[in-house]
Coordinates of C-alpha atoms in Angstrom, one line a residue:
X1 CA 30.2 -1.8 -5.5
X2 CA 16.4 9.1 -7.0
X3 CA 6.6 18.4 -2.4
X4 CA 5.5 20.9 -4.6
X5 CA 4.5 24.9 -3.8
X6 CA 1.1 26.0 -2.8
X7 CA 0.4 27.7 -6.0
X8 CA 1.0 26.7 -9.8
X9 CA 3.4 29.6 -10.2
X10 CA 5.7 28.3 -7.5
X11 CA 5.3 25.1 -8.4
X12 CA 6.0 25.7 -12.3
X13 CA 8.6 27.7 -11.5
X14 CA 10.2 24.7 -9.4
X15 CA 9.5 22.0 -12.1
X16 CA 11.2 24.5 -14.4
X17 CA 14.4 23.8 -12.2
X18 CA 14.3 20.2 -11.5
X19 CA 13.2 19.9 -15.4
X20 CA 16.9 21.6 -16.0
X21 CA 18.9 18.6 -14.4
X22 CA 17.8 15.9 -17.8
X23 CA 18.7 18.4 -20.1
X24 CA 22.1 17.8 -22.0
X25 CA 25.1 20.3 -20.7
X26 CA 28.5 20.4 -23.3
X27 CA 30.4 20.6 -20.1
X28 CA 29.1 17.4 -19.0
X29 CA 29.1 15.1 -21.6
X30 CA 32.2 13.4 -20.8
X31 CA 31.0 12.1 -17.0
X32 CA 34.9 11.2 -16.0
X33 CA 35.2 14.3 -14.0
X34 CA 34.6 15.3 -10.8
X35 CA 33.8 11.1 -10.5
X36 CA 35.3 9.6 -6.6
X37 CA 33.9 6.2 -6.5
X38 CA 32.9 4.9 -9.6
X39 CA 34.1 3.3 -12.9
X40 CA 33.0 5.6 -15.8
X41 CA 32.0 4.6 -19.6
X42 CA 32.3 7.5 -22.5
X43 CA 30.1 6.6 -25.5
X44 CA 32.4 6.1 -28.9
X45 CA 29.8 4.3 -30.8
X46 CA 27.5 0.8 -30.9
X47 CA 30.5 -1.1 -31.5
X48 CA 31.9 0.0 -28.6
X49 CA 28.5 -0.7 -26.7
X50 CA 28.5 -4.5 -28.0
X51 CA 32.6 -4.7 -26.8
X52 CA 31.3 -3.9 -23.4
X53 CA 28.7 -6.2 -23.4
X54 CA 30.7 -8.9 -24.3
X55 CA 33.1 -8.1 -21.5
X56 CA 30.5 -7.8 -19.1
X57 CA 29.7 -10.9 -20.2
X58 CA 32.8 -12.5 -19.4
X59 CA 32.4 -11.0 -15.9
X60 CA 29.3 -13.3 -15.7
X61 CA 31.5 -16.4 -16.3
X62 CA 34.1 -15.2 -14.4
X63 CA 31.3 -14.6 -11.4
X64 CA 29.7 -17.9 -11.8
X65 CA 33.5 -20.0 -11.8
X66 CA 34.3 -18.4 -8.6
X67 CA 31.0 -18.8 -6.2
X68 CA 27.7 -19.9 -5.9
X69 CA 24.9 -17.8 -6.1
X70 CA 27.3 -14.7 -7.2
X71 CA 26.7 -11.3 -8.3
X72 CA 28.1 -9.5 -11.4
X73 CA 27.9 -5.7 -11.8
X74 CA 26.9 -3.5 -15.1
X75 CA 26.5 -0.2 -16.2
X76 CA 24.1 0.9 -18.6
X77 CA 26.2 4.1 -20.0
X78 CA 28.5 1.0 -21.6
X79 CA 25.7 -0.4 -22.6
X80 CA 24.0 3.1 -24.6
X81 CA 24.8 6.6 -25.5
X82 CA 24.9 8.5 -22.3
X83 CA 23.1 11.4 -24.2
X84 CA 20.4 8.8 -25.0
X85 CA 20.1 8.4 -21.4
X86 CA 19.8 11.8 -20.8
X87 CA 17.2 12.5 -23.1
X88 CA 15.3 9.9 -22.2
X89 CA 15.3 11.0 -18.4
X90 CA 14.1 14.1 -19.7
X91 CA 11.1 12.7 -20.9
X92 CA 10.3 10.3 -17.9
X93 CA 10.5 13.6 -15.5
X94 CA 8.5 15.5 -17.8
X95 CA 5.5 13.1 -18.0
X96 CA 5.7 12.6 -14.3
X97 CA 5.7 16.6 -13.4
X98 CA 3.1 16.6 -16.1
X99 CA 1.2 14.5 -13.0
X100 CA 2.0 16.4 -10.3
X101 CA 0.8 19.3 -11.9
X102 CA -2.4 18.0 -12.2
X103 CA -2.2 16.8 -8.4
X104 CA -1.4 20.4 -7.3
X105 CA -4.3 21.7 -9.3
X106 CA -6.6 18.9 -7.7
X107 CA -5.8 20.1 -4.2
X108 CA -3.2 17.3 -3.3
X109 CA 0.2 18.9 -3.7
X110 CA 2.7 17.9 -0.8
X111 CA 1.2 14.5 0.0
X112 CA 4.0 11.4 -0.4
X113 CA 4.1 10.4 -3.6
X114 CA 2.3 6.5 -3.2
X115 CA -0.4 8.4 -1.3
X116 CA -1.2 11.3 -4.2
X117 CA -3.8 9.9 -6.2
X118 CA -6.0 11.8 -8.8
X119 CA -9.6 11.3 -9.3
X120 CA -10.1 9.5 -12.9
X121 CA -12.9 11.5 -13.6
X122 CA -11.6 14.6 -13.0
X123 CA -8.4 13.7 -14.6
X124 CA -10.8 12.6 -17.7
X125 CA -12.2 15.8 -17.6
X126 CA -8.5 17.5 -17.4
X127 CA -7.4 15.9 -20.7
X128 CA -10.8 16.9 -22.6
X129 CA -10.4 20.4 -21.9
X130 CA -6.7 20.9 -22.6
X131 CA -7.2 18.9 -26.2
X132 CA -4.8 16.0 -25.0
X133 CA -7.6 13.3 -25.4
X134 CA -11.6 13.5 -25.0
X135 CA -13.4 11.1 -22.7
X136 CA -13.9 8.4 -25.1
X137 CA -10.3 8.1 -25.7
X138 CA -9.1 8.5 -21.8
X139 CA -11.5 5.7 -20.7
X140 CA -10.2 3.3 -23.2
X141 CA -6.6 4.6 -21.8
X142 CA -7.6 3.5 -18.2
X143 CA -9.7 0.8 -18.4
X144 CA -9.1 -0.6 -22.2
X145 CA -5.7 -1.1 -22.5
X146 CA -4.9 -1.6 -18.7
X147 CA -8.3 -3.1 -17.0
X148 CA -8.7 -0.5 -14.3
X149 CA -11.5 -0.5 -12.1
X150 CA -10.6 1.6 -9.9
X151 CA -11.7 5.4 -9.2
X152 CA -8.0 6.6 -9.0
X153 CA -4.3 6.9 -10.9
X154 CA -1.5 7.1 -8.5
X155 CA 1.8 7.7 -10.0
X156 CA 2.4 4.2 -11.3
X157 CA -0.7 4.1 -12.6
X158 CA 0.5 7.0 -14.7
X159 CA 3.7 5.4 -15.6
X160 CA 2.3 2.2 -17.0
X161 CA -0.2 4.7 -19.3
X162 CA 3.3 6.1 -20.4
X163 CA 4.9 2.7 -21.5
X164 CA 1.7 1.8 -23.3
X165 CA 0.7 4.9 -25.0
X166 CA 4.5 5.6 -26.5
X167 CA 3.8 2.5 -28.5
X168 CA 1.4 3.7 -30.6
X169 CA 1.8 5.9 -33.5
X170 CA -0.2 8.8 -32.1
X171 CA 1.8 11.3 -30.1
X172 CA 1.6 11.6 -26.6
X173 CA 0.7 15.6 -25.9
X174 CA 1.4 17.5 -22.9
X175 CA 1.0 21.3 -22.0
X176 CA 3.3 23.5 -21.8
X177 CA 2.5 25.7 -19.0
X178 CA 4.4 28.9 -19.9
X179 CA 2.4 29.2 -23.4
X180 CA -0.5 27.1 -22.9
X181 CA -0.1 25.0 -25.9
X182 CA 0.3 21.3 -26.4
X183 CA 3.6 19.9 -27.2
X184 CA 4.2 16.3 -28.6
X185 CA 5.9 14.5 -25.6
X186 CA 8.5 12.8 -27.5
X187 CA 9.3 15.5 -29.7
X188 CA 12.8 15.1 -29.3
X189 CA 12.7 11.4 -30.0
X190 CA 14.5 10.4 -33.5
X191 CA 14.8 7.2 -35.6
X192 CA 17.9 6.6 -34.5
X193 CA 17.2 7.5 -30.3
X194 CA 14.3 4.9 -30.6
X195 CA 16.4 1.8 -32.2
X196 CA 19.2 2.9 -29.5
X197 CA 16.1 1.9 -27.1
X198 CA 15.6 -0.9 -28.9
X199 CA 19.4 -1.7 -28.8
X200 CA 20.1 -0.8 -25.0
X201 CA 17.3 -3.5 -24.4
X202 CA 18.8 -5.9 -26.4
X203 CA 22.2 -5.7 -24.9
X204 CA 19.9 -6.4 -20.9
X205 CA 18.1 -9.2 -22.5
X206 CA 21.0 -10.9 -24.1
X207 CA 22.9 -10.4 -20.0
X208 CA 20.0 -11.3 -18.0
X209 CA 19.6 -14.4 -20.1
X210 CA 23.6 -15.4 -19.5
X211 CA 23.2 -14.6 -15.8
X212 CA 20.2 -16.8 -15.4
X213 CA 21.7 -19.1 -17.3
X214 CA 25.2 -19.8 -15.2
X215 CA 23.4 -18.5 -11.7
X216 CA 24.6 -15.3 -11.4
X217 CA 22.7 -12.3 -10.2
X218 CA 23.1 -9.3 -12.4
X219 CA 23.4 -5.6 -10.3
X220 CA 22.8 -2.5 -12.4
X221 CA 24.9 0.2 -10.8
X222 CA 23.0 3.7 -10.0
X223 CA 24.8 6.7 -12.1
X224 CA 24.9 10.1 -12.0
X225 CA 21.2 11.5 -11.3
X226 CA 20.7 13.1 -14.7
X227 CA 21.1 9.8 -16.1
X228 CA 19.0 7.9 -13.4
X229 CA 15.1 7.8 -14.2
X230 CA 16.1 6.3 -17.6
X231 CA 18.4 3.2 -16.3
X232 CA 15.7 2.8 -13.2
X233 CA 13.1 2.6 -16.2
X234 CA 15.1 0.0 -18.0
X235 CA 16.1 -1.9 -15.2
X236 CA 12.8 -2.4 -14.2
X237 CA 11.4 -3.2 -17.6
X238 CA 14.7 -5.7 -17.6
X239 CA 13.6 -7.2 -13.7
X240 CA 9.8 -7.4 -15.0
X241 CA 10.8 -10.0 -17.5
X242 CA 13.2 -12.1 -15.4
X243 CA 12.1 -11.7 -11.8
X244 CA 9.3 -13.2 -11.8
X245 CA 10.5 -16.5 -9.9
X246 CA 13.5 -15.4 -8.4
X247 CA 15.5 -11.8 -8.4
X248 CA 17.8 -12.4 -11.0
X249 CA 18.1 -8.4 -12.0
X250 CA 19.1 -6.0 -8.8
X251 CA 18.7 -2.2 -9.1
X252 CA 20.5 0.3 -7.2
X253 CA 19.6 3.0 -5.1
X254 CA 21.9 5.6 -4.3
X255 CA 20.6 7.2 -0.4
X256 CA 22.4 10.0 -0.7
X257 CA 19.9 11.4 -3.3
X258 CA 16.7 13.8 -1.7
X259 CA 14.2 11.5 -3.6
X260 CA 16.2 8.2 -3.0
X261 CA 13.0 6.6 -0.6
X262 CA 10.4 7.7 -3.1
X263 CA 12.2 5.5 -5.7
X264 CA 12.4 2.6 -3.9
X265 CA 9.2 2.8 -2.4
X266 CA 7.9 3.0 -5.7
X267 CA 9.5 0.4 -7.6
X268 CA 8.8 -1.8 -4.2
X269 CA 5.1 -1.3 -4.7
X270 CA 5.6 -2.1 -8.8
X271 CA 7.0 -5.3 -7.7
X272 CA 3.9 -6.4 -6.0
X273 CA 1.2 -5.0 -7.6
X274 CA 3.1 -6.9 -11.1
X275 CA 4.3 -10.1 -8.4
X276 CA 7.7 -9.7 -9.6
X277 CA 10.6 -10.3 -7.3
X278 CA 12.0 -7.2 -6.3
X279 CA 16.1 -6.8 -6.0
X280 CA 18.0 -3.9 -5.0
X281 CA 21.8 -3.2 -3.7
X282 CA 21.4 -0.1 -1.7
X283 CA 24.7 2.3 -1.6
X284 CA 25.0 5.7 -0.3
X285 CA 26.6 7.2 -3.5
X286 CA 29.8 8.1 -5.7
X287 CA 28.8 11.4 -7.6
X288 CA 28.3 13.6 -5.0
X289 CA 31.2 16.4 -5.9
X290 CA 29.9 16.3 -9.8
X291 CA 26.0 16.1 -9.1
X292 CA 26.4 19.7 -7.1
X293 CA 29.0 21.2 -9.7
X294 CA 26.6 20.4 -12.3
X295 CA 23.6 21.6 -10.5
X296 CA 25.3 25.4 -9.4
X297 CA 26.4 25.6 -13.3
X298 CA 22.7 24.9 -14.2
X299 CA 20.4 25.9 -12.1
X300 CA 18.7 23.5 -10.5
X301 CA 18.2 22.0 -7.0
X302 CA 21.2 20.1 -5.5
X303 CA 19.8 16.6 -5.7
X304 CA 22.0 15.8 -2.9
X305 CA 21.1 15.6 0.6
X306 CA 22.7 18.4 2.7
X307 CA 24.8 16.2 5.3
X308 CA 26.0 12.8 5.8
X309 CA 23.9 12.5 8.7
X310 CA 20.9 13.2 6.5
X311 CA 22.2 10.4 4.1
X312 CA 23.0 7.8 6.8
X313 CA 19.0 8.5 7.8
X314 CA 17.7 8.0 4.3
X315 CA 19.8 4.8 4.0
X316 CA 18.5 3.3 7.2
X317 CA 15.0 4.1 6.0
X318 CA 15.3 2.7 2.8
X319 CA 16.6 -0.3 4.1
X320 CA 14.1 -1.1 6.9
X321 CA 11.1 -0.4 4.2
X322 CA 12.5 -3.3 2.0
X323 CA 13.2 -5.8 5.6
X324 CA 9.9 -4.7 6.3
X325 CA 8.9 -6.0 2.9
X326 CA 10.7 -9.4 2.6
X327 CA 9.2 -10.0 6.1
X328 CA 6.0 -9.4 4.1
X329 CA 6.1 -11.2 0.9
X330 CA 9.6 -13.1 0.9
X331 CA 9.5 -11.6 -3.1
X332 CA 12.1 -8.8 -1.8
X333 CA 16.3 -9.2 -1.8
X334 CA 18.3 -6.7 -0.8
X335 CA 22.6 -6.0 -0.7
X336 CA 24.0 -3.9 1.7
X337 CA 26.6 -2.1 0.2
X338 CA 28.2 -0.5 2.8
X339 CA 31.5 0.0 5.0
X340 CA 30.0 1.7 7.7
X341 CA 29.6 -0.5 10.9
X342 CA 26.8 1.4 12.0
X343 CA 24.8 0.4 8.9
X344 CA 26.2 -3.0 9.3
X345 CA 24.4 -3.3 13.0
X346 CA 21.3 -1.8 12.2
X347 CA 20.9 -4.6 9.7
X348 CA 21.6 -7.2 12.1
X349 CA 19.6 -5.8 14.2
X350 CA 16.5 -5.5 12.4
X351 CA 16.6 -9.0 11.2
X352 CA 17.1 -10.2 14.1
X353 CA 13.6 -8.3 15.4
X354 CA 11.9 -8.9 11.8
X355 CA 12.9 -12.9 12.3
X356 CA 15.2 -12.9 8.8
X357 CA 17.1 -15.3 9.4
X358 CA 20.8 -15.4 7.7
X359 CA 19.8 -18.8 5.9
X360 CA 17.1 -17.2 4.0
X361 CA 19.6 -15.6 1.9
X362 CA 17.2 -12.5 1.7
X363 CA 19.9 -10.0 2.7
X364 CA 23.6 -10.3 1.4
X365 CA 26.7 -7.8 2.7
X366 CA 29.1 -6.3 0.0
X367 CA 32.3 -4.5 0.7
X368 CA 35.3 -3.6 -1.7
X369 CA 38.3 -6.5 -1.7
X370 CA 41.1 -5.6 0.7
X371 CA 38.2 -3.1 2.8
X372 CA 36.8 -3.3 5.7
X373 CA 38.1 -7.3 6.1
X374 CA 37.0 -6.7 10.2
X375 CA 33.5 -6.1 8.6
X376 CA 33.2 -8.6 6.3
X377 CA 34.9 -12.0 8.1
X378 CA 33.0 -11.9 11.4
X379 CA 29.7 -11.4 8.8
X380 CA 31.2 -14.9 7.1
X381 CA 31.9 -16.6 10.0
X382 CA 28.5 -16.0 11.9
X383 CA 26.9 -17.5 8.5
X384 CA 25.5 -14.1 6.3
X385 CA 25.9 -14.2 2.8
X386 CA 28.6 -11.6 2.4
X387 CA 30.5 -10.9 -0.9
X388 CA 33.7 -9.0 -1.7
X389 CA 33.0 -6.5 -4.6
X390 CA 36.0 -7.0 -7.0
X391 CA 37.3 -4.9 -10.2
X392 CA 39.6 -6.6 -12.5
X393 CA 40.7 -5.3 -15.9
X394 CA 44.1 -4.5 -17.4
X395 CA 46.2 -2.2 -14.7
X396 CA 46.0 1.0 -16.3
X397 CA 42.3 1.1 -16.0
X398 CA 41.8 -0.4 -12.3
X399 CA 43.7 1.5 -10.2
X400 CA 42.3 4.8 -11.6
X401 CA 39.2 3.3 -10.1
X402 CA 40.8 2.2 -7.1
X403 CA 42.9 5.6 -6.5
X404 CA 38.6 7.3 -6.8
X405 CA 37.6 4.7 -4.1
X406 CA 40.5 5.4 -1.9
X407 CA 39.4 9.3 -2.6
X408 CA 35.8 8.7 -1.8
X409 CA 36.4 6.3 1.5
X410 CA 38.9 8.9 3.5
X411 CA 37.3 7.4 6.4
X412 CA 38.8 4.3 5.7
X413 CA 42.2 5.4 6.3
X414 CA 41.1 5.5 10.4
X415 CA 39.7 2.2 9.8
X416 CA 43.0 0.6 8.5
X417 CA 44.6 2.0 11.2
X418 CA 42.1 -0.1 13.4
X419 CA 42.1 -3.2 11.2
X420 CA 45.9 -3.4 12.1
X421 CA 45.8 -2.6 16.0
X422 CA 43.5 -5.9 15.4
X423 CA 46.2 -8.1 13.4
X424 CA 48.4 -7.0 16.0
X425 CA 46.8 -8.0 18.7
X426 CA 45.6 -11.4 16.9
X427 CA 49.4 -11.7 16.4
X428 CA 50.5 -11.4 19.6
X429 CA 47.6 -13.4 21.4
X430 CA 48.5 -16.3 19.3
X431 CA 52.2 -15.8 19.8
X432 CA 51.8 -16.0 23.7
X433 CA 49.3 -18.9 22.8
X434 CA 51.7 -20.5 21.0
X435 CA 49.0 -21.2 17.9
X436 CA 50.7 -18.7 15.5
X437 CA 49.7 -20.5 12.3
X438 CA 46.2 -21.8 13.4

């Protein structure tokens, strides 16, 4: 332990800046630099990815042997080429950007993501005028393959269209707003990259099947925001397959991102429509320094919330939305992965208000081994499912990870002093009562 401006020109300028975020950058090829709070992987070759998969399989086995209903965490940059994940993220964001451009032209700029709905008839006219698809073709897109009856199209419908259209041979075209020329959306995808997509999904499939077999839940860690659209896309594909009866696969949302609430609400709504169980781990985030440095160097908007207080607000907003979904459907589960006492208290209060009981096991808590035991143990003693995140492996690999965690959580020193004071107080109480070892 992801609004547009009032005029097409300002919207396009903003979109171009955002698009820069999902381009490969030589200086950030090795994504270790500036990372303070997470283990990172650097791509060597496909054989190395297979080795990482074997390591993750052993982690799943270890988790199964050590606790009931355990968790095991994986990182997709260990299972796929990071440059491929950046490329896929770029393609996904271009497709979504096209949706928002058309929404702006239909006078819907500035609306909340799930409230933005394109009128189907106007959309079909626009696609025909741009030369992307005739009305007959687009009619088949929206009514044939997806059996739609609605007269509007929202972003989830649009993303679903991407999934279905990329599985056929005819290229999916989108307009270049500067030149007016149509460009294939997948023009930069090679046969090798298509193979990489299949391979990473196959590896995730192997891990998910082992997790299901062993009674372990699989958490896909969030990573840098320029990988994240691809990571989330691949994770949702796996959730669709394995979360049909219970949440086996958990996606991770970083609440220091400005787009976190949109990402959470979009995926919850998708799980409602498709009927699978939504599983999530909520974290604040571990890549702030690197994210900001990359944004400054490449000239796009900093994706991170401007202050710690804004991140706290985002965390509680996302968490509250998931808790409401748990109450509504009982088909959502959340791990509150936080060392923040206020966040834990907020969760406990909202659970009580919403009637979510600890024994429901829809809400669990997670802290790092050796950190914030004054939060972990009282939660466990009160009957809440609570987990310690245990990084293990060769000393030379684990110690740098732990040192980055300590650097990320400098505020822990104050809490460590508090823990020491609480322990000393308890020792004195036991000495005075003659119950030192009870």
